[in-house]
Amino acid sequence: MSEEKSDETFWKGMAKKHWVFFLILGLLVVGLIIGFFTILLTYVANSDLGGYGTWNLGQFSVGTGIAWFLLLILWELLIGFLPFIGVCCLFVAIYWFVVVSEEDKVAFKAREKKEKKKKHRQKEGGGITFLFTIAFLIVVFVEGHWLTPVGNLPYSYWIQAWLTGFIWVCIVAGIPILILAILYLVYKSKKSK
């Protein structure tokens, strides 16, 4: 509890002392958000894949939808995120080497060493949803509906395709897990005798 309070007072003190730094970083983040929306609207209006903004959702196929999103992410990274990271790194480096006093640098470095010693337990997702999504996309591709517009197929098809992918993941992952569980139980029962 006192450690959390110490962290809170440390960061409050640094925020008061270096308020200009945090203000400029905040303005850079606001600029990034505005840039992301600008890039999104420009891409929608000029994307060949989406009919220059005229397609409805029913005209997209799974393949064109994925390609559209991949190209959007690429443009967001190239035009928005990478320049933002470069400007932030340049700003932080200039601020660190020119503005921050030696005593503040020592305090930051001491805090960093102290936090490296702490063990952080992180809760991680297993990625099972990603696995189910990949299986669903494989089912759609194998059945030949990769470039079929989404609106041309009934919604029951999409549900059945997802369930088929789900069942295949359960079969492919479940059989080895079941075999390992049986081997483990046999090993435990022999060991206990």
Short mmCIF file of N, CA and C in Angstrom, two decimals:
data_model
loop_
_atom_site.label_atom_id
_atom_site.label_comp_id
_atom_site.label_asym_id
_atom_site.label_seq_id
_atom_site.Cartn_x
_atom_site.Cartn_y
_atom_site.Cartn_z
N MET A 1 0.83 -1.19 0.00
CA MET A 1 0.00 0.00 0.00
C MET A 1 0.87 1.25 0.00
N SER A 2 1.91 1.28 0.87
CA SER A 2 2.77 2.45 0.92
C SER A 2 3.58 2.58 -0.37
N GLU A 3 3.89 1.44 -0.99
CA GLU A 3 4.61 1.46 -2.25
C GLU A 3 3.77 2.10 -3.36
N GLU A 4 2.45 1.77 -3.37
CA GLU A 4 1.56 2.38 -4.36
C GLU A 4 1.45 3.88 -4.12
N LYS A 5 1.38 4.26 -2.83
CA LYS A 5 1.30 5.68 -2.50
C LYS A 5 2.58 6.39 -2.92
N SER A 6 3.72 5.72 -2.72
CA SER A 6 5.01 6.29 -3.11
C SER A 6 5.06 6.49 -4.63
N ASP A 7 4.58 5.50 -5.38
CA ASP A 7 4.53 5.64 -6.84
C ASP A 7 3.64 6.81 -7.25
N GLU A 8 2.49 6.91 -6.58
CA GLU A 8 1.55 7.98 -6.91
C GLU A 8 2.15 9.35 -6.63
N THR A 9 2.78 9.51 -5.48
CA THR A 9 3.38 10.81 -5.15
C THR A 9 4.55 11.12 -6.07
N PHE A 10 5.32 10.09 -6.43
CA PHE A 10 6.45 10.30 -7.34
C PHE A 10 5.97 10.83 -8.68
N TRP A 11 4.95 10.16 -9.25
CA TRP A 11 4.48 10.57 -10.57
C TRP A 11 3.73 11.90 -10.52
N LYS A 12 3.02 12.18 -9.41
CA LYS A 12 2.37 13.49 -9.29
C LYS A 12 3.41 14.60 -9.23
N GLY A 13 4.49 14.35 -8.49
CA GLY A 13 5.56 15.34 -8.41
C GLY A 13 6.22 15.58 -9.75
N MET A 14 6.47 14.51 -10.48
CA MET A 14 7.08 14.65 -11.80
C MET A 14 6.13 15.33 -12.79
N ALA A 15 4.84 15.04 -12.67
CA ALA A 15 3.86 15.68 -13.57
C ALA A 15 3.79 17.18 -13.31
N LYS A 16 3.87 17.58 -12.03
CA LYS A 16 3.86 19.02 -11.73
C LYS A 16 5.14 19.68 -12.20
N LYS A 17 6.25 18.99 -12.04
CA LYS A 17 7.54 19.57 -12.40
C LYS A 17 7.72 19.66 -13.92
N HIS A 18 7.23 18.65 -14.64
CA HIS A 18 7.43 18.59 -16.10
C HIS A 18 6.09 18.65 -16.83
N TRP A 19 5.24 19.58 -16.45
CA TRP A 19 3.90 19.66 -17.02
C TRP A 19 3.94 19.98 -18.52
N VAL A 20 4.94 20.73 -18.96
CA VAL A 20 5.04 21.08 -20.38
C VAL A 20 5.27 19.81 -21.21
N PHE A 21 6.09 18.92 -20.70
CA PHE A 21 6.37 17.65 -21.39
C PHE A 21 5.08 16.86 -21.60
N PHE A 22 4.30 16.72 -20.52
CA PHE A 22 3.07 15.94 -20.62
C PHE A 22 2.02 16.65 -21.49
N LEU A 23 2.00 17.98 -21.46
CA LEU A 23 1.09 18.74 -22.31
C LEU A 23 1.41 18.51 -23.79
N ILE A 24 2.70 18.59 -24.13
CA ILE A 24 3.09 18.39 -25.53
C ILE A 24 2.82 16.96 -25.97
N LEU A 25 3.10 15.98 -25.10
CA LEU A 25 2.78 14.59 -25.45
C LEU A 25 1.28 14.41 -25.65
N GLY A 26 0.48 15.05 -24.81
CA GLY A 26 -0.97 14.98 -24.97
C GLY A 26 -1.41 15.58 -26.29
N LEU A 27 -0.82 16.71 -26.67
CA LEU A 27 -1.14 17.33 -27.96
C LEU A 27 -0.73 16.44 -29.13
N LEU A 28 0.41 15.75 -28.99
CA LEU A 28 0.83 14.82 -30.04
C LEU A 28 -0.17 13.66 -30.18
N VAL A 29 -0.68 13.17 -29.05
CA VAL A 29 -1.66 12.08 -29.10
C VAL A 29 -2.96 12.56 -29.75
N VAL A 30 -3.39 13.78 -29.41
CA VAL A 30 -4.59 14.35 -30.04
C VAL A 30 -4.37 14.48 -31.55
N GLY A 31 -3.18 14.94 -31.94
CA GLY A 31 -2.85 15.02 -33.37
C GLY A 31 -2.88 13.66 -34.04
N LEU A 32 -2.39 12.63 -33.34
CA LEU A 32 -2.43 11.27 -33.88
C LEU A 32 -3.86 10.81 -34.10
N ILE A 33 -4.74 11.06 -33.14
CA ILE A 33 -6.14 10.64 -33.27
C ILE A 33 -6.81 11.36 -34.44
N ILE A 34 -6.59 12.67 -34.54
CA ILE A 34 -7.15 13.43 -35.66
C ILE A 34 -6.59 12.90 -36.99
N GLY A 35 -5.29 12.60 -37.00
CA GLY A 35 -4.67 12.05 -38.21
C GLY A 35 -5.25 10.70 -38.59
N PHE A 36 -5.51 9.84 -37.59
CA PHE A 36 -6.11 8.53 -37.88
C PHE A 36 -7.47 8.69 -38.54
N PHE A 37 -8.30 9.59 -38.01
CA PHE A 37 -9.62 9.77 -38.60
C PHE A 37 -9.52 10.38 -40.00
N THR A 38 -8.58 11.30 -40.19
CA THR A 38 -8.40 11.91 -41.51
C THR A 38 -7.95 10.87 -42.53
N ILE A 39 -7.01 10.02 -42.14
CA ILE A 39 -6.53 8.96 -43.03
C ILE A 39 -7.67 8.00 -43.35
N LEU A 40 -8.47 7.64 -42.34
CA LEU A 40 -9.60 6.73 -42.55
C LEU A 40 -10.58 7.30 -43.56
N LEU A 41 -10.98 8.56 -43.38
CA LEU A 41 -11.95 9.17 -44.29
C LEU A 41 -11.38 9.32 -45.70
N THR A 42 -10.10 9.67 -45.80
CA THR A 42 -9.46 9.78 -47.11
C THR A 42 -9.38 8.43 -47.79
N TYR A 43 -9.04 7.39 -47.03
CA TYR A 43 -8.93 6.05 -47.60
C TYR A 43 -10.29 5.54 -48.07
N VAL A 44 -11.33 5.78 -47.29
CA VAL A 44 -12.67 5.32 -47.69
C VAL A 44 -13.08 5.99 -48.99
N ALA A 45 -12.80 7.27 -49.13
CA ALA A 45 -13.21 8.00 -50.33
C ALA A 45 -12.37 7.65 -51.56
N ASN A 46 -11.15 7.16 -51.35
CA ASN A 46 -10.24 6.93 -52.48
C ASN A 46 -9.85 5.48 -52.68
N SER A 47 -10.46 4.56 -51.94
CA SER A 47 -10.08 3.15 -52.03
C SER A 47 -10.73 2.49 -53.24
N ASP A 48 -9.90 1.92 -54.07
CA ASP A 48 -10.38 1.18 -55.23
C ASP A 48 -11.18 -0.05 -54.81
N LEU A 49 -10.76 -0.69 -53.72
CA LEU A 49 -11.44 -1.91 -53.25
C LEU A 49 -12.87 -1.66 -52.81
N GLY A 50 -13.15 -0.51 -52.27
CA GLY A 50 -14.50 -0.23 -51.78
C GLY A 50 -15.33 0.55 -52.76
N GLY A 51 -14.93 0.57 -54.01
CA GLY A 51 -15.69 1.31 -55.01
C GLY A 51 -15.68 2.80 -54.73
N TYR A 52 -14.56 3.30 -54.20
CA TYR A 52 -14.40 4.71 -53.85
C TYR A 52 -15.49 5.18 -52.90
N GLY A 53 -15.81 4.32 -51.95
CA GLY A 53 -16.78 4.67 -50.92
C GLY A 53 -18.23 4.42 -51.29
N THR A 54 -18.49 3.78 -52.43
CA THR A 54 -19.87 3.59 -52.87
C THR A 54 -20.43 2.20 -52.57
N TRP A 55 -19.57 1.22 -52.23
CA TRP A 55 -20.06 -0.13 -51.97
C TRP A 55 -20.84 -0.17 -50.66
N ASN A 56 -21.85 -1.04 -50.61
CA ASN A 56 -22.46 -1.32 -49.31
C ASN A 56 -21.82 -2.60 -48.77
N LEU A 57 -22.12 -2.95 -47.53
CA LEU A 57 -21.46 -4.09 -46.91
C LEU A 57 -21.73 -5.40 -47.65
N GLY A 58 -22.88 -5.51 -48.28
CA GLY A 58 -23.22 -6.73 -49.00
C GLY A 58 -22.36 -6.96 -50.23
N GLN A 59 -21.69 -5.94 -50.72
CA GLN A 59 -20.86 -6.10 -51.91
C GLN A 59 -19.45 -6.56 -51.58
N PHE A 60 -19.07 -6.51 -50.31
CA PHE A 60 -17.76 -6.99 -49.91
C PHE A 60 -17.80 -8.50 -49.77
N SER A 61 -16.72 -9.16 -50.19
CA SER A 61 -16.56 -10.58 -49.90
C SER A 61 -15.60 -10.67 -48.71
N VAL A 62 -15.38 -11.86 -48.22
CA VAL A 62 -14.43 -12.02 -47.12
C VAL A 62 -13.04 -11.59 -47.58
N GLY A 63 -12.67 -11.99 -48.78
CA GLY A 63 -11.35 -11.64 -49.31
C GLY A 63 -11.17 -10.14 -49.50
N THR A 64 -12.16 -9.49 -50.12
CA THR A 64 -12.02 -8.04 -50.33
C THR A 64 -12.12 -7.29 -49.01
N GLY A 65 -12.92 -7.79 -48.08
CA GLY A 65 -13.01 -7.15 -46.76
C GLY A 65 -11.69 -7.20 -46.02
N ILE A 66 -11.05 -8.37 -46.04
CA ILE A 66 -9.75 -8.50 -45.37
C ILE A 66 -8.70 -7.64 -46.08
N ALA A 67 -8.69 -7.65 -47.41
CA ALA A 67 -7.73 -6.83 -48.15
C ALA A 67 -7.96 -5.35 -47.86
N TRP A 68 -9.22 -4.93 -47.77
CA TRP A 68 -9.54 -3.53 -47.48
C TRP A 68 -8.99 -3.14 -46.11
N PHE A 69 -9.23 -3.99 -45.11
CA PHE A 69 -8.73 -3.68 -43.76
C PHE A 69 -7.21 -3.72 -43.69
N LEU A 70 -6.58 -4.66 -44.38
CA LEU A 70 -5.11 -4.71 -44.36
C LEU A 70 -4.51 -3.46 -44.99
N LEU A 71 -5.08 -3.02 -46.11
CA LEU A 71 -4.57 -1.79 -46.73
C LEU A 71 -4.82 -0.57 -45.84
N LEU A 72 -5.97 -0.53 -45.17
CA LEU A 72 -6.24 0.57 -44.25
C LEU A 72 -5.22 0.60 -43.12
N ILE A 73 -4.93 -0.57 -42.55
CA ILE A 73 -3.94 -0.64 -41.47
C ILE A 73 -2.57 -0.22 -41.98
N LEU A 74 -2.21 -0.65 -43.19
CA LEU A 74 -0.93 -0.26 -43.77
C LEU A 74 -0.82 1.26 -43.91
N TRP A 75 -1.86 1.90 -44.46
CA TRP A 75 -1.83 3.35 -44.62
C TRP A 75 -1.81 4.06 -43.27
N GLU A 76 -2.57 3.54 -42.30
CA GLU A 76 -2.56 4.15 -40.96
C GLU A 76 -1.16 4.07 -40.35
N LEU A 77 -0.49 2.93 -40.54
CA LEU A 77 0.86 2.78 -40.01
C LEU A 77 1.85 3.70 -40.71
N LEU A 78 1.81 3.70 -42.04
CA LEU A 78 2.79 4.46 -42.81
C LEU A 78 2.61 5.97 -42.67
N ILE A 79 1.38 6.44 -42.74
CA ILE A 79 1.15 7.88 -42.76
C ILE A 79 0.89 8.44 -41.36
N GLY A 80 0.34 7.62 -40.46
CA GLY A 80 -0.02 8.13 -39.14
C GLY A 80 0.91 7.69 -38.03
N PHE A 81 1.03 6.38 -37.81
CA PHE A 81 1.69 5.89 -36.61
C PHE A 81 3.21 6.03 -36.64
N LEU A 82 3.85 5.67 -37.75
CA LEU A 82 5.31 5.75 -37.80
C LEU A 82 5.84 7.18 -37.65
N PRO A 83 5.25 8.17 -38.33
CA PRO A 83 5.70 9.55 -38.08
C PRO A 83 5.45 9.98 -36.63
N PHE A 84 4.33 9.55 -36.05
CA PHE A 84 4.04 9.87 -34.65
C PHE A 84 5.12 9.31 -33.73
N ILE A 85 5.50 8.05 -33.94
CA ILE A 85 6.54 7.43 -33.11
C ILE A 85 7.86 8.18 -33.28
N GLY A 86 8.20 8.54 -34.52
CA GLY A 86 9.43 9.27 -34.77
C GLY A 86 9.45 10.62 -34.07
N VAL A 87 8.36 11.37 -34.17
CA VAL A 87 8.29 12.68 -33.53
C VAL A 87 8.34 12.53 -32.01
N CYS A 88 7.63 11.54 -31.46
CA CYS A 88 7.65 11.32 -30.01
C CYS A 88 9.04 10.95 -29.52
N CYS A 89 9.72 10.06 -30.25
CA CYS A 89 11.08 9.68 -29.85
C CYS A 89 12.03 10.87 -29.90
N LEU A 90 11.93 11.66 -30.94
CA LEU A 90 12.76 12.86 -31.05
C LEU A 90 12.47 13.83 -29.92
N PHE A 91 11.19 14.06 -29.63
CA PHE A 91 10.81 14.97 -28.56
C PHE A 91 11.30 14.47 -27.20
N VAL A 92 11.10 13.19 -26.91
CA VAL A 92 11.53 12.63 -25.62
C VAL A 92 13.05 12.70 -25.50
N ALA A 93 13.77 12.39 -26.58
CA ALA A 93 15.24 12.45 -26.52
C ALA A 93 15.72 13.87 -26.27
N ILE A 94 15.16 14.83 -26.98
CA ILE A 94 15.57 16.23 -26.76
C ILE A 94 15.23 16.66 -25.34
N TYR A 95 14.04 16.32 -24.88
CA TYR A 95 13.63 16.70 -23.53
C TYR A 95 14.53 16.04 -22.49
N TRP A 96 14.84 14.77 -22.67
CA TRP A 96 15.65 14.04 -21.70
C TRP A 96 17.07 14.60 -21.62
N PHE A 97 17.69 14.86 -22.78
CA PHE A 97 19.08 15.28 -22.77
C PHE A 97 19.27 16.78 -22.57
N VAL A 98 18.25 17.59 -22.80
CA VAL A 98 18.40 19.04 -22.70
C VAL A 98 17.71 19.60 -21.46
N VAL A 99 16.49 19.16 -21.17
CA VAL A 99 15.68 19.82 -20.15
C VAL A 99 15.75 19.14 -18.78
N VAL A 100 15.69 17.82 -18.75
CA VAL A 100 15.60 17.10 -17.47
C VAL A 100 16.91 17.24 -16.70
N SER A 101 16.78 17.60 -15.40
CA SER A 101 17.96 17.79 -14.56
C SER A 101 18.58 16.44 -14.19
N GLU A 102 19.83 16.49 -13.72
CA GLU A 102 20.53 15.26 -13.35
C GLU A 102 19.84 14.56 -12.18
N GLU A 103 19.32 15.31 -11.22
CA GLU A 103 18.67 14.66 -10.07
C GLU A 103 17.39 13.93 -10.50
N ASP A 104 16.67 14.50 -11.46
CA ASP A 104 15.47 13.81 -11.97
C ASP A 104 15.85 12.55 -12.75
N LYS A 105 16.96 12.63 -13.51
CA LYS A 105 17.42 11.45 -14.24
C LYS A 105 17.79 10.33 -13.26
N VAL A 106 18.47 10.70 -12.18
CA VAL A 106 18.84 9.70 -11.16
C VAL A 106 17.59 9.11 -10.52
N ALA A 107 16.59 9.94 -10.25
CA ALA A 107 15.34 9.45 -9.64
C ALA A 107 14.62 8.49 -10.59
N PHE A 108 14.57 8.83 -11.87
CA PHE A 108 13.92 7.94 -12.85
C PHE A 108 14.67 6.61 -12.96
N LYS A 109 16.01 6.68 -13.01
CA LYS A 109 16.79 5.45 -13.14
C LYS A 109 16.66 4.57 -11.90
N ALA A 110 16.63 5.19 -10.71
CA ALA A 110 16.45 4.41 -9.48
C ALA A 110 15.07 3.75 -9.47
N ARG A 111 14.07 4.48 -9.90
CA ARG A 111 12.70 3.93 -9.96
C ARG A 111 12.65 2.76 -10.96
N GLU A 112 13.36 2.91 -12.09
CA GLU A 112 13.37 1.85 -13.10
C GLU A 112 14.04 0.58 -12.57
N LYS A 113 15.17 0.73 -11.86
CA LYS A 113 15.84 -0.44 -11.28
C LYS A 113 14.96 -1.12 -10.25
N LYS A 114 14.26 -0.32 -9.46
CA LYS A 114 13.38 -0.86 -8.43
C LYS A 114 12.22 -1.64 -9.06
N GLU A 115 11.68 -1.14 -10.16
CA GLU A 115 10.55 -1.80 -10.82
C GLU A 115 10.99 -3.04 -11.59
N LYS A 116 12.26 -3.10 -12.01
CA LYS A 116 12.74 -4.31 -12.69
C LYS A 116 12.80 -5.48 -11.72
N LYS A 117 13.04 -5.19 -10.45
CA LYS A 117 13.13 -6.25 -9.45
C LYS A 117 11.77 -6.82 -9.12
N LYS A 118 10.71 -6.03 -9.28
CA LYS A 118 9.36 -6.52 -9.00
C LYS A 118 8.96 -7.55 -10.04
N LYS A 119 8.24 -8.55 -9.60
CA LYS A 119 7.70 -9.53 -10.54
C LYS A 119 6.29 -9.11 -10.90
N HIS A 120 6.05 -9.03 -12.18
CA HIS A 120 4.73 -8.65 -12.65
C HIS A 120 4.03 -9.89 -13.20
N ARG A 121 2.87 -10.16 -12.68
CA ARG A 121 2.07 -11.26 -13.22
C ARG A 121 1.08 -10.66 -14.18
N GLN A 122 1.13 -11.13 -15.38
CA GLN A 122 0.20 -10.62 -16.38
C GLN A 122 -0.78 -11.71 -16.76
N LYS A 123 -2.00 -11.30 -16.92
CA LYS A 123 -3.01 -12.24 -17.40
C LYS A 123 -3.03 -12.12 -18.92
N GLU A 124 -2.74 -13.22 -19.55
CA GLU A 124 -2.68 -13.22 -21.00
C GLU A 124 -3.82 -14.04 -21.58
N GLY A 125 -4.33 -13.57 -22.69
CA GLY A 125 -5.33 -14.36 -23.40
C GLY A 125 -4.65 -15.50 -24.12
N GLY A 126 -5.35 -16.58 -24.28
CA GLY A 126 -4.75 -17.75 -24.91
C GLY A 126 -4.71 -17.67 -26.42
N GLY A 127 -5.40 -16.75 -27.02
CA GLY A 127 -5.43 -16.64 -28.47
C GLY A 127 -6.40 -17.60 -29.12
N ILE A 128 -7.29 -18.18 -28.34
CA ILE A 128 -8.22 -19.17 -28.88
C ILE A 128 -9.21 -18.52 -29.85
N THR A 129 -9.60 -17.27 -29.57
CA THR A 129 -10.51 -16.57 -30.47
C THR A 129 -9.86 -16.37 -31.84
N PHE A 130 -8.59 -16.01 -31.82
CA PHE A 130 -7.84 -15.85 -33.06
C PHE A 130 -7.80 -17.17 -33.83
N LEU A 131 -7.60 -18.27 -33.12
CA LEU A 131 -7.56 -19.59 -33.75
C LEU A 131 -8.91 -19.94 -34.38
N PHE A 132 -10.00 -19.63 -33.67
CA PHE A 132 -11.34 -19.88 -34.23
C PHE A 132 -11.57 -19.03 -35.48
N THR A 133 -11.11 -17.78 -35.46
CA THR A 133 -11.29 -16.90 -36.61
C THR A 133 -10.52 -17.42 -37.82
N ILE A 134 -9.29 -17.86 -37.60
CA ILE A 134 -8.49 -18.42 -38.70
C ILE A 134 -9.18 -19.66 -39.27
N ALA A 135 -9.71 -20.51 -38.38
CA ALA A 135 -10.41 -21.72 -38.85
C ALA A 135 -11.64 -21.34 -39.67
N PHE A 136 -12.38 -20.31 -39.22
CA PHE A 136 -13.56 -19.84 -39.96
C PHE A 136 -13.15 -19.35 -41.35
N LEU A 137 -12.07 -18.59 -41.43
CA LEU A 137 -11.62 -18.08 -42.73
C LEU A 137 -11.17 -19.22 -43.65
N ILE A 138 -10.54 -20.23 -43.07
CA ILE A 138 -10.13 -21.39 -43.88
C ILE A 138 -11.35 -22.12 -44.42
N VAL A 139 -12.39 -22.28 -43.59
CA VAL A 139 -13.62 -22.95 -44.04
C VAL A 139 -14.25 -22.17 -45.19
N VAL A 140 -14.34 -20.85 -45.05
CA VAL A 140 -14.93 -20.02 -46.11
C VAL A 140 -14.11 -20.14 -47.39
N PHE A 141 -12.78 -20.15 -47.27
CA PHE A 141 -11.91 -20.27 -48.44
C PHE A 141 -12.07 -21.63 -49.11
N VAL A 142 -12.05 -22.70 -48.32
CA VAL A 142 -12.14 -24.06 -48.87
C VAL A 142 -13.48 -24.29 -49.56
N GLU A 143 -14.55 -23.71 -49.02
CA GLU A 143 -15.87 -23.89 -49.62
C GLU A 143 -16.08 -23.01 -50.85
N GLY A 144 -15.10 -22.18 -51.19
CA GLY A 144 -15.17 -21.39 -52.41
C GLY A 144 -15.96 -20.09 -52.30
N HIS A 145 -16.17 -19.61 -51.09
CA HIS A 145 -16.94 -18.37 -50.91
C HIS A 145 -16.06 -17.18 -50.52
N TRP A 146 -14.77 -17.28 -50.81
CA TRP A 146 -13.84 -16.24 -50.42
C TRP A 146 -14.16 -14.91 -51.10
N LEU A 147 -14.50 -14.95 -52.36
CA LEU A 147 -14.78 -13.72 -53.10
C LEU A 147 -16.27 -13.53 -53.38
N THR A 148 -17.11 -14.31 -52.74
CA THR A 148 -18.56 -14.15 -52.88
C THR A 148 -19.00 -12.98 -52.01
N PRO A 149 -19.75 -12.03 -52.56
CA PRO A 149 -20.23 -10.92 -51.72
C PRO A 149 -21.01 -11.44 -50.51
N VAL A 150 -20.78 -10.81 -49.38
CA VAL A 150 -21.39 -11.25 -48.12
C VAL A 150 -22.91 -11.26 -48.23
N GLY A 151 -23.47 -10.29 -48.94
CA GLY A 151 -24.92 -10.18 -49.06
C GLY A 151 -25.56 -11.25 -49.92
N ASN A 152 -24.77 -11.99 -50.71
CA ASN A 152 -25.33 -13.03 -51.57
C ASN A 152 -25.59 -14.34 -50.84
N LEU A 153 -25.08 -14.48 -49.64
CA LEU A 153 -25.26 -15.72 -48.88
C LEU A 153 -26.13 -15.43 -47.66
N PRO A 154 -26.98 -16.38 -47.28
CA PRO A 154 -27.81 -16.15 -46.08
C PRO A 154 -26.95 -16.14 -44.82
N TYR A 155 -27.45 -15.46 -43.80
CA TYR A 155 -26.66 -15.36 -42.58
C TYR A 155 -26.47 -16.72 -41.92
N SER A 156 -27.36 -17.67 -42.22
CA SER A 156 -27.20 -19.01 -41.65
C SER A 156 -25.92 -19.67 -42.16
N TYR A 157 -25.49 -19.33 -43.40
CA TYR A 157 -24.24 -19.89 -43.91
C TYR A 157 -23.07 -19.45 -43.05
N TRP A 158 -23.04 -18.16 -42.69
CA TRP A 158 -21.92 -17.63 -41.91
C TRP A 158 -21.88 -18.27 -40.53
N ILE A 159 -23.04 -18.51 -39.94
CA ILE A 159 -23.09 -19.19 -38.64
C ILE A 159 -22.60 -20.63 -38.78
N GLN A 160 -23.05 -21.32 -39.83
CA GLN A 160 -22.61 -22.70 -40.03
C GLN A 160 -21.11 -22.78 -40.32
N ALA A 161 -20.59 -21.81 -41.07
CA ALA A 161 -19.15 -21.80 -41.36
C ALA A 161 -18.35 -21.59 -40.08
N TRP A 162 -18.82 -20.69 -39.22
CA TRP A 162 -18.12 -20.47 -37.96
C TRP A 162 -18.18 -21.72 -37.09
N LEU A 163 -19.34 -22.36 -37.02
CA LEU A 163 -19.46 -23.58 -36.22
C LEU A 163 -18.59 -24.70 -36.78
N THR A 164 -18.49 -24.79 -38.10
CA THR A 164 -17.62 -25.80 -38.71
C THR A 164 -16.17 -25.55 -38.32
N GLY A 165 -15.74 -24.29 -38.39
CA GLY A 165 -14.38 -23.95 -37.96
C GLY A 165 -14.16 -24.25 -36.49
N PHE A 166 -15.15 -23.94 -35.66
CA PHE A 166 -15.08 -24.20 -34.22
C PHE A 166 -14.92 -25.70 -33.96
N ILE A 167 -15.73 -26.52 -34.66
CA ILE A 167 -15.67 -27.98 -34.48
C ILE A 167 -14.31 -28.52 -34.92
N TRP A 168 -13.78 -28.02 -36.04
CA TRP A 168 -12.48 -28.49 -36.50
C TRP A 168 -11.37 -28.12 -35.51
N VAL A 169 -11.43 -26.93 -34.94
CA VAL A 169 -10.43 -26.56 -33.93
C VAL A 169 -10.54 -27.48 -32.73
N CYS A 170 -11.77 -27.75 -32.31
CA CYS A 170 -11.98 -28.65 -31.16
C CYS A 170 -11.45 -30.05 -31.45
N ILE A 171 -11.66 -30.53 -32.69
CA ILE A 171 -11.17 -31.87 -33.04
C ILE A 171 -9.64 -31.88 -33.10
N VAL A 172 -9.07 -30.92 -33.82
CA VAL A 172 -7.62 -30.89 -34.00
C VAL A 172 -6.89 -30.66 -32.68
N ALA A 173 -7.40 -29.78 -31.84
CA ALA A 173 -6.74 -29.52 -30.56
C ALA A 173 -7.20 -30.49 -29.49
N GLY A 174 -8.43 -30.95 -29.57
CA GLY A 174 -8.99 -31.79 -28.51
C GLY A 174 -8.44 -33.19 -28.47
N ILE A 175 -8.18 -33.80 -29.62
CA ILE A 175 -7.67 -35.17 -29.65
C ILE A 175 -6.29 -35.26 -28.97
N PRO A 176 -5.32 -34.39 -29.32
CA PRO A 176 -4.04 -34.47 -28.60
C PRO A 176 -4.19 -34.17 -27.10
N ILE A 177 -5.05 -33.23 -26.75
CA ILE A 177 -5.25 -32.93 -25.33
C ILE A 177 -5.85 -34.13 -24.62
N LEU A 178 -6.80 -34.80 -25.24
CA LEU A 178 -7.41 -35.99 -24.65
C LEU A 178 -6.38 -37.11 -24.49
N ILE A 179 -5.55 -37.33 -25.51
CA ILE A 179 -4.51 -38.36 -25.42
C ILE A 179 -3.53 -38.04 -24.29
N LEU A 180 -3.10 -36.77 -24.21
CA LEU A 180 -2.17 -36.38 -23.14
C LEU A 180 -2.82 -36.53 -21.77
N ALA A 181 -4.10 -36.21 -21.65
CA ALA A 181 -4.79 -36.35 -20.37
C ALA A 181 -4.87 -37.82 -19.96
N ILE A 182 -5.17 -38.70 -20.92
CA ILE A 182 -5.24 -40.14 -20.62
C ILE A 182 -3.86 -40.66 -20.21
N LEU A 183 -2.82 -40.27 -20.95
CA LEU A 183 -1.46 -40.70 -20.59
C LEU A 183 -1.07 -40.19 -19.20
N TYR A 184 -1.44 -38.96 -18.90
CA TYR A 184 -1.14 -38.39 -17.58
C TYR A 184 -1.84 -39.17 -16.48
N LEU A 185 -3.12 -39.49 -16.69
CA LEU A 185 -3.88 -40.24 -15.68
C LEU A 185 -3.32 -41.65 -15.50
N VAL A 186 -2.92 -42.30 -16.61
CA VAL A 186 -2.32 -43.63 -16.51
C VAL A 186 -1.00 -43.55 -15.76
N TYR A 187 -0.19 -42.55 -16.07
CA TYR A 187 1.10 -42.36 -15.39
C TYR A 187 0.89 -42.11 -13.90
N LYS A 188 -0.08 -41.27 -13.56
CA LYS A 188 -0.35 -40.97 -12.15
C LYS A 188 -0.85 -42.21 -11.41
N SER A 189 -1.70 -43.00 -12.08
CA SER A 189 -2.24 -44.19 -11.41
C SER A 189 -1.15 -45.24 -11.19
N LYS A 190 -0.21 -45.38 -12.15
CA LYS A 190 0.90 -46.32 -11.97
C LYS A 190 1.86 -45.84 -10.89
N LYS A 191 2.05 -44.53 -10.83
CA LYS A 191 2.96 -43.96 -9.85
C LYS A 191 2.41 -44.11 -8.43
N SER A 192 1.10 -43.99 -8.28
CA SER A 192 0.49 -44.09 -6.94
C SER A 192 0.47 -45.53 -6.43
N LYS A 193 0.57 -46.54 -7.33
CA LYS A 193 0.58 -47.95 -6.90
C LYS A 193 1.93 -48.29 -6.44
#
